[in-house]
PDB file of C-alpha atoms in Angstrom:
ATOM      1  CA  UNK K   1       4.147   7.903 -12.332  1.00  0.00           C
ATOM      2  CA  UNK K   2       7.141   6.394 -14.643  1.00  0.00           C
ATOM      3  CA  UNK K   3       5.174   3.062 -13.956  1.00  0.00           C
ATOM      4  CA  UNK K   4       1.682   3.678 -14.719  1.00  0.00           C
ATOM      5  CA  UNK K   5       3.197   5.522 -17.983  1.00  0.00           C
ATOM      6  CA  UNK K   6       4.477   2.476 -19.368  1.00  0.00           C
ATOM      7  CA  UNK K   7       0.560   1.757 -18.922  1.00  0.00           C
ATOM      8  CA  UNK K   8      -1.758   1.576 -21.459  1.00  0.00           C
ATOM      9  CA  UNK K   9      -3.760   4.428 -20.624  1.00  0.00           C
ATOM     10  CA  UNK K  10      -7.247   2.789 -21.089  1.00  0.00           C
ATOM     11  CA  UNK K  11      -5.431   0.289 -17.744  1.00  0.00           C
ATOM     12  CA  UNK K  12      -4.205   3.117 -16.551  1.00  0.00           C
ATOM     13  CA  UNK K  13      -6.867   3.217 -13.301  1.00  0.00           C
ATOM     14  CA  UNK K  14      -6.884  -0.480 -12.407  1.00  0.00           C
ATOM     15  CA  UNK K  15      -2.996  -0.716 -12.095  1.00  0.00           C
ATOM     16  CA  UNK K  16      -3.597   2.670 -10.039  1.00  0.00           C
ATOM     17  CA  UNK K  17      -6.801   1.459  -8.037  1.00  0.00           C
ATOM     18  CA  UNK K  18      -4.605  -2.001  -7.366  1.00  0.00           C
ATOM     19  CA  UNK K  19      -1.217  -0.023  -5.857  1.00  0.00           C
ATOM     20  CA  UNK K  20      -4.079   2.042  -3.778  1.00  0.00           C
ATOM     21  CA  UNK K  21      -5.900  -0.788  -2.529  1.00  0.00           C
ATOM     22  CA  UNK K  22      -1.560  -2.661  -1.780  1.00  0.00           C
ATOM     23  CA  UNK K  23      -0.878  -0.032   0.209  1.00  0.00           C
ATOM     24  CA  UNK K  24      -4.130   0.377   2.045  1.00  0.00           C
ATOM     25  CA  UNK K  25      -4.476  -2.808   2.882  1.00  0.00           C
ATOM     26  CA  UNK K  26      -1.444  -4.500   2.442  1.00  0.00           C
ATOM     27  CA  UNK K  27      -2.953  -7.122   0.503  1.00  0.00           C
ATOM     28  CA  UNK K  28      -0.641  -8.229  -2.982  1.00  0.00           C
ATOM     29  CA  UNK K  29      -2.529  -7.370  -6.029  1.00  0.00           C
ATOM     30  CA  UNK K  30      -2.446  -9.704  -9.398  1.00  0.00           C
ATOM     31  CA  UNK K  31      -3.437  -7.422 -12.423  1.00  0.00           C
ATOM     32  CA  UNK K  32      -3.432  -8.484 -16.731  1.00  0.00           C
ATOM     33  CA  UNK K  33      -2.505  -5.126 -17.878  1.00  0.00           C
ATOM     34  CA  UNK K  34      -1.432  -3.496 -21.413  1.00  0.00           C
ATOM     35  CA  UNK K  35       1.565  -2.123 -22.602  1.00  0.00           C
ATOM     36  CA  UNK K  36       2.365   0.063 -25.111  1.00  0.00           C
ATOM     37  CA  UNK K  37       5.566  -1.080 -26.920  1.00  0.00           C
ATOM     38  CA  UNK K  38       7.968   1.491 -29.489  1.00  0.00           C
ATOM     39  CA  UNK K  39       7.106  -0.533 -32.250  1.00  0.00           C
ATOM     40  CA  UNK K  40       3.108  -0.036 -31.447  1.00  0.00           C
ATOM     41  CA  UNK K  41       2.979  -3.631 -30.610  1.00  0.00           C
ATOM     42  CA  UNK K  42       1.326  -4.358 -27.669  1.00  0.00           C
ATOM     43  CA  UNK K  43       2.037  -6.506 -25.284  1.00  0.00           C
ATOM     44  CA  UNK K  44      -0.774  -8.074 -22.146  1.00  0.00           C
ATOM     45  CA  UNK K  45       1.583  -8.206 -18.571  1.00  0.00           C
ATOM     46  CA  UNK K  46       0.415 -10.511 -15.107  1.00  0.00           C
ATOM     47  CA  UNK K  47       1.439  -7.824 -13.230  1.00  0.00           C
ATOM     48  CA  UNK K  48       1.868  -8.574  -9.518  1.00  0.00           C
ATOM     49  CA  UNK K  49       2.797  -6.595  -6.083  1.00  0.00           C
ATOM     50  CA  UNK K  50       2.849  -6.162  -2.470  1.00  0.00           C
ATOM     51  CA  UNK K  51       4.012  -3.894  -0.873  1.00  0.00           C
ATOM     52  CA  UNK K  52       7.591  -3.216   1.418  1.00  0.00           C
ATOM     53  CA  UNK K  53       7.538  -2.212   4.985  1.00  0.00           C
ATOM     54  CA  UNK K  54      10.957  -0.248   6.319  1.00  0.00           C
ATOM     55  CA  UNK K  55      12.038  -1.926  10.196  1.00  0.00           C
ATOM     56  CA  UNK K  56       8.754  -0.105  12.136  1.00  0.00           C
ATOM     57  CA  UNK K  57       5.346  -1.029   9.467  1.00  0.00           C
ATOM     58  CA  UNK K  58       5.986   1.999   7.579  1.00  0.00           C
ATOM     59  CA  UNK K  59       4.965   1.135   4.429  1.00  0.00           C
ATOM     60  CA  UNK K  60       8.764   2.904   1.357  1.00  0.00           C
ATOM     61  CA  UNK K  61       7.220   0.762  -1.414  1.00  0.00           C
ATOM     62  CA  UNK K  62       5.892  -1.797  -3.520  1.00  0.00           C
ATOM     63  CA  UNK K  63       7.980  -5.205  -4.379  1.00  0.00           C
ATOM     64  CA  UNK K  64       6.545  -6.667  -7.842  1.00  0.00           C
ATOM     65  CA  UNK K  65       7.617  -8.148 -10.904  1.00  0.00           C
ATOM     66  CA  UNK K  66       5.900  -8.074 -14.526  1.00  0.00           C
ATOM     67  CA  UNK K  67       5.567 -11.587 -16.447  1.00  0.00           C
ATOM     68  CA  UNK K  68       4.521 -11.054 -20.685  1.00  0.00           C
ATOM     69  CA  UNK K  69       1.308 -13.344 -21.439  1.00  0.00           C
ATOM     70  CA  UNK K  70       0.628 -12.382 -24.557  1.00  0.00           C
ATOM     71  CA  UNK K  71       0.172 -15.231 -26.387  1.00  0.00           C
ATOM     72  CA  UNK K  72      -1.274 -17.130 -23.689  1.00  0.00           C
ATOM     73  CA  UNK K  73      -4.072 -14.066 -24.336  1.00  0.00           C
ATOM     74  CA  UNK K  74      -4.082 -14.116 -28.195  1.00  0.00           C
ATOM     75  CA  UNK K  75      -4.122 -18.025 -27.514  1.00  0.00           C
ATOM     76  CA  UNK K  76      -7.368 -17.332 -25.267  1.00  0.00           C
ATOM     77  CA  UNK K  77      -8.627 -15.117 -27.822  1.00  0.00           C
ATOM     78  CA  UNK K  78      -8.767 -17.894 -30.084  1.00  0.00           C
ATOM     79  CA  UNK K  79     -10.263 -20.124 -28.602  1.00  0.00           C
TER      80      UNK K  79
END
């Protein structure tokens, strides 16, 4: 819930659906979401995650990363 709380409210459903799909299918996800910052700015983040399994093959979590792509997004929109 802490992860999803950091994502822009309009992008949370996308992020939750991607996480559920990854846990259900085992396929990694890659999505773009917006993240509001404390100073009121909005950052664009490319987020990726994959399933982490224990020794018995059970899903125990997701491992992932996020890359700030705000400048790239601004350039794309300018075009």
